[in-house]
CSV table of C-alpha atoms and ligand atoms in Angstrom, one decimal:
chain,number,residue,atom,x,y,z
A,3,UNK,CA,106.1,73.4,137.6
A,4,UNK,CA,105.0,73.1,133.9
A,5,UNK,CA,103.1,76.2,132.9
A,6,UNK,CA,101.4,77.4,129.7
A,7,UNK,CA,100.9,81.2,129.1
A,8,UNK,CA,98.0,81.9,126.9
A,9,UNK,CA,96.7,85.3,125.5
A,10,UNK,CA,96.6,87.6,122.7
A,11,UNK,CA,99.6,89.1,121.1
A,12,UNK,CA,100.9,91.8,123.1
A,13,UNK,CA,99.2,90.5,126.4
A,14,UNK,CA,102.4,90.5,128.0
A,15,UNK,CA,103.3,86.7,127.9
A,16,UNK,CA,106.8,87.3,127.2
A,17,UNK,CA,107.5,89.7,130.0
A,18,UNK,CA,105.8,87.6,132.3
A,19,UNK,CA,107.4,84.4,131.3
A,20,UNK,CA,110.8,86.0,131.8
A,21,UNK,CA,109.9,87.0,135.4
A,22,UNK,CA,108.5,83.5,136.4
A,23,UNK,CA,111.4,81.9,134.7
A,24,UNK,CA,113.8,83.9,137.2
A,25,UNK,CA,111.5,83.1,140.1
A,26,UNK,CA,111.1,79.4,139.7
A,27,UNK,CA,114.5,78.7,138.1
A,28,UNK,CA,112.8,77.0,135.0
A,29,UNK,CA,113.2,78.0,131.3
A,30,UNK,CA,111.0,80.0,129.3
A,31,UNK,CA,110.2,78.1,126.1
A,32,UNK,CA,109.0,80.9,123.5
A,33,UNK,CA,108.4,79.2,119.9
A,34,UNK,CA,108.3,82.8,118.7
A,35,UNK,CA,112.0,83.5,119.8
A,36,UNK,CA,113.1,80.0,118.7
A,37,UNK,CA,111.6,80.7,115.3
A,38,UNK,CA,113.1,84.1,115.0
A,39,UNK,CA,116.6,82.8,116.0
A,40,UNK,CA,116.2,80.4,113.1
A,41,UNK,CA,115.3,83.1,110.8
A,42,UNK,CA,118.4,85.3,111.7
A,43,UNK,CA,120.7,82.4,111.6
A,44,UNK,CA,119.3,81.7,108.1
A,45,UNK,CA,118.6,77.7,108.6
A,46,UNK,CA,116.4,75.6,106.6
A,47,UNK,CA,113.6,76.2,109.0
A,48,UNK,CA,114.2,80.0,109.1
A,49,UNK,CA,113.8,80.1,105.4
A,50,UNK,CA,110.5,78.3,105.5
A,51,UNK,CA,108.9,80.5,108.0
A,52,UNK,CA,110.3,84.0,107.4
A,53,UNK,CA,107.4,85.1,105.0
A,54,UNK,CA,104.8,83.3,107.1
A,55,UNK,CA,105.8,85.1,110.3
A,56,UNK,CA,106.2,88.5,108.7
A,57,UNK,CA,102.5,88.1,107.4
A,58,UNK,CA,101.4,87.5,110.9
A,59,UNK,CA,100.0,83.9,110.1
A,60,UNK,CA,101.0,80.8,112.0
A,61,UNK,CA,103.7,78.6,111.3
A,62,UNK,CA,102.5,75.0,110.3
A,63,UNK,CA,102.0,72.7,113.3
A,64,UNK,CA,104.3,70.1,112.6
A,65,UNK,CA,107.3,72.6,112.4
A,66,UNK,CA,106.5,74.0,115.7
A,67,UNK,CA,105.7,70.7,117.3
A,68,UNK,CA,109.0,69.3,116.2
A,69,UNK,CA,111.1,72.3,117.8
A,70,UNK,CA,109.2,71.8,121.1
A,71,UNK,CA,109.7,68.0,121.1
A,72,UNK,CA,113.6,68.7,120.8
A,73,UNK,CA,113.5,71.4,123.3
A,74,UNK,CA,111.5,69.5,125.9
A,75,UNK,CA,114.0,66.7,125.6
A,76,UNK,CA,116.9,68.8,126.8
A,77,UNK,CA,118.0,68.5,130.5
A,78,UNK,CA,117.3,72.3,131.2
A,79,UNK,CA,113.6,71.4,130.8
A,80,UNK,CA,113.4,68.5,132.9
A,81,UNK,CA,112.4,70.3,136.1
A,82,UNK,CA,109.8,72.3,134.6
A,83,UNK,CA,109.3,74.8,131.9
A,84,UNK,CA,107.1,77.7,131.0
A,85,UNK,CA,105.6,78.0,127.4
A,86,UNK,CA,105.0,81.4,126.1
A,87,UNK,CA,103.2,81.4,122.8
A,88,UNK,CA,102.8,77.6,122.5
A,89,UNK,CA,100.4,75.9,122.0
A,90,UNK,CA,98.5,78.2,119.8
A,91,UNK,CA,96.1,75.8,117.8
A,92,UNK,CA,94.2,72.8,119.1
A,93,UNK,CA,96.3,70.5,117.3
A,94,UNK,CA,99.3,71.9,119.0
A,95,UNK,CA,97.7,71.4,122.3
A,96,UNK,CA,96.8,67.9,121.7
A,97,UNK,CA,100.4,67.2,120.3
A,98,UNK,CA,101.9,68.5,123.5
A,99,UNK,CA,99.6,66.6,125.7
A,100,UNK,CA,100.6,63.3,124.1
A,101,UNK,CA,104.3,64.2,124.3
A,102,UNK,CA,104.2,64.9,127.9
A,103,UNK,CA,102.1,61.8,128.7
A,104,UNK,CA,105.1,59.7,126.8
A,105,UNK,CA,107.1,61.0,129.8
A,106,UNK,CA,104.7,60.7,132.6
A,107,UNK,CA,104.2,64.6,132.7
A,108,UNK,CA,101.4,67.0,132.4
A,109,UNK,CA,100.8,70.8,132.5
A,110,UNK,CA,99.9,72.0,136.0
A,111,UNK,CA,98.3,75.1,135.1
A,112,UNK,CA,97.5,77.2,132.0
A,113,UNK,CA,97.6,81.2,132.8
A,114,UNK,CA,95.3,83.1,130.5
A,115,UNK,CA,96.2,86.8,130.3
A,116,UNK,CA,92.9,88.8,129.3
A,117,UNK,CA,93.8,92.2,128.1
A,118,UNK,CA,91.7,94.6,126.1
A,119,UNK,CA,92.4,94.8,122.2
A,120,UNK,CA,93.1,98.4,122.5
A,121,UNK,CA,96.0,97.9,125.1
A,122,UNK,CA,97.7,95.2,123.0
A,123,UNK,CA,97.6,97.1,119.8
A,124,UNK,CA,99.0,100.0,121.6
A,125,UNK,CA,101.7,98.0,123.1
A,126,UNK,CA,102.8,96.0,119.8
A,127,UNK,CA,103.2,99.1,117.8
A,128,UNK,CA,105.4,100.7,120.6
A,129,UNK,CA,107.3,97.5,121.4
A,130,UNK,CA,111.1,97.6,120.8
A,131,UNK,CA,113.1,94.6,121.7
A,132,UNK,CA,116.7,94.0,122.1
A,133,UNK,CA,117.9,91.4,119.4
A,134,UNK,CA,120.9,90.3,121.5
A,135,UNK,CA,119.6,89.7,125.1
A,136,UNK,CA,115.9,89.7,124.3
A,137,UNK,CA,114.7,92.5,126.7
A,138,UNK,CA,111.4,93.9,125.8
A,139,UNK,CA,110.8,97.6,125.9
A,140,UNK,CA,107.7,99.9,125.4
A,141,UNK,CA,108.2,103.4,124.0
A,142,UNK,CA,105.7,104.9,126.4
A,143,UNK,CA,105.3,102.6,129.6
A,144,UNK,CA,108.9,101.2,129.7
A,145,UNK,CA,111.3,103.0,127.5
A,146,UNK,CA,115.1,102.4,127.7
A,147,UNK,CA,117.1,104.9,129.7
A,148,UNK,CA,119.1,105.8,126.7
A,149,UNK,CA,116.9,106.2,123.4
A,150,UNK,CA,117.3,103.0,121.3
A,151,UNK,CA,119.7,101.3,123.4
A,152,UNK,CA,119.5,98.3,125.5
A,153,UNK,CA,119.9,99.3,129.2
A,154,UNK,CA,121.0,95.4,129.7
A,155,UNK,CA,123.5,95.1,126.9
A,156,UNK,CA,123.8,98.5,125.3
A,157,UNK,CA,122.8,96.8,121.9
A,158,UNK,CA,120.6,98.8,119.4
A,159,UNK,CA,116.9,98.1,119.8
A,160,UNK,CA,114.8,97.1,117.0
A,161,UNK,CA,111.1,96.8,115.9
A,162,UNK,CA,109.9,93.3,115.0
A,163,UNK,CA,108.7,93.1,111.6
A,164,UNK,CA,105.4,91.8,112.4
A,165,UNK,CA,105.0,94.8,114.9
A,166,UNK,CA,103.5,97.0,112.0
A,167,UNK,CA,100.0,98.1,112.5
A,168,UNK,CA,98.6,96.1,109.8
A,169,UNK,CA,100.3,92.8,110.8
A,170,UNK,CA,99.4,93.4,114.4
A,171,UNK,CA,95.7,93.5,113.5
A,172,UNK,CA,96.1,90.2,111.6
A,173,UNK,CA,97.9,88.6,114.5
A,174,UNK,CA,94.9,89.6,116.7
A,175,UNK,CA,92.4,87.9,114.4
A,176,UNK,CA,94.5,85.0,114.0
A,177,UNK,CA,94.8,84.7,117.8
A,178,UNK,CA,90.8,85.0,118.1
A,179,UNK,CA,90.4,82.3,115.4
A,180,UNK,CA,92.9,79.6,116.0
A,181,UNK,CA,94.1,80.2,119.5
A,182,UNK,CA,91.0,81.4,121.6
A,183,UNK,CA,89.6,78.0,121.4
A,184,UNK,CA,92.3,76.6,123.6
A,185,UNK,CA,90.5,78.5,126.5
A,186,UNK,CA,87.8,76.1,126.4
A,187,UNK,CA,90.1,73.0,125.9
A,188,UNK,CA,92.0,74.0,129.1
A,189,UNK,CA,89.0,74.9,131.2
A,190,UNK,CA,87.7,71.4,130.5
A,191,UNK,CA,90.8,69.9,132.0
A,192,UNK,CA,90.2,72.4,135.0
A,193,UNK,CA,93.7,73.9,134.9
A,194,UNK,CA,92.9,77.2,133.4
A,195,UNK,CA,93.7,80.5,135.6
A,196,UNK,CA,92.2,83.7,134.1
A,197,UNK,CA,94.2,87.0,135.0
A,198,UNK,CA,92.3,90.0,133.9
A,199,UNK,CA,94.2,92.9,133.0
A,200,UNK,CA,92.1,96.3,132.8
A,201,UNK,CA,94.5,99.2,132.2
A,202,UNK,CA,97.8,97.5,131.8
A,203,UNK,CA,99.4,99.1,134.9
A,204,UNK,CA,98.7,96.0,137.1
A,205,UNK,CA,101.5,93.9,138.6
A,206,UNK,CA,100.7,90.8,136.5
A,207,UNK,CA,103.5,88.8,137.9
A,208,UNK,CA,102.3,89.2,141.7
A,209,UNK,CA,98.7,88.3,140.3
A,210,UNK,CA,100.0,85.1,138.8
A,211,UNK,CA,102.2,84.2,141.9
A,212,UNK,CA,99.0,84.6,143.9
A,213,UNK,CA,97.0,82.4,141.6
A,214,UNK,CA,99.9,79.8,141.5
A,215,UNK,CA,99.6,79.3,145.3
A,216,UNK,CA,96.5,77.4,144.5
A,217,UNK,CA,98.1,75.2,142.1
A,218,UNK,CA,99.4,71.6,143.3
A,219,UNK,CA,102.5,70.4,141.5
B,23,ADP,P1,103.3,87.2,119.9
B,23,ADP,O1,103.0,86.4,120.9
B,23,ADP,O2,103.8,88.6,120.1
B,23,ADP,O3,102.4,87.2,118.6
B,23,ADP,P2,105.7,85.4,119.2
B,23,ADP,O4,106.9,85.7,119.3
B,23,ADP,O5,104.9,84.4,120.2
B,23,ADP,O6,104.6,86.7,119.2
B,23,ADP,O7,105.1,84.9,117.6
B,23,ADP,C1,105.6,85.4,116.6
B,23,ADP,C2,105.1,84.7,115.2
B,23,ADP,O8,105.8,83.5,115.2
B,23,ADP,C3,103.7,84.4,115.3
B,23,ADP,O9,103.0,85.3,114.5
B,23,ADP,C4,103.7,83.0,114.1
B,23,ADP,O10,103.9,83.4,112.9
B,23,ADP,C5,105.1,82.3,114.8
B,23,ADP,N1,104.7,81.3,115.9
B,23,ADP,C6,105.2,81.5,116.9
B,23,ADP,N2,104.9,80.6,117.9
B,23,ADP,C7,103.8,79.7,117.2
B,23,ADP,C8,103.3,78.7,117.3
B,23,ADP,N3,103.1,77.9,118.6
B,23,ADP,N4,102.5,78.2,116.3
B,23,ADP,C9,102.6,78.7,115.0
B,23,ADP,N5,103.3,79.8,114.9
B,23,ADP,C10,104.0,80.3,116.0
B,24,ZN,ZN1,119.8,93.7,125.4
């Protein structure tokens, strides 16, 4: 199954992608994680994108498209994949469509997570992540059992630089301006499925699994 998760920052794409990846046995492709890894490793790409990411703006399409192209060519992606945070602009969506077409592939479903703005802002400012294993915590709704320490691997949890309140607001605006137009793009292709989150307590993974039963692979 080839999936895209669409939604504002903090909508829960990362957590959902990890759940679905486990259930379906296919990889999560998070361009955000890949870019953060490049920054942490201090590669040429990492040096180019660090300031852009810290400001909450989008990394240029050609850089992101290039890392996706490389990733999709790997054997682990041949039986399906879950995009989390890509595509984020119309030009990325078109690039992906062409890339998949070259291999006779297509996207089977795009899951739109619709979450009220108050909830996403609260989630992002309370988010902590494990830099080692990637697990995501929330100080209010999903705290680690030992303060500041990852349950999974005992590493020290960190706050992402772009999860500061001013940057969060900027990222939300960028989402509305650059990414939200993709909703219409995928609606036209009749592969968009919307999951509406009202209070943030819903079992989103279960809701998505129900929706995916209707998707033909
Ligand atoms: P979130 O979905 O919580 O905003 P991500 O981890 O997906 O966070 O992305 C973090 C940052 O990485 C973005 O604000 C942007 O600067 C950069 N980024 C990630 N994916 C893309 C993409 N597809 N296109 C452009 N920039 C991206
Ligand atoms: Zn960990």
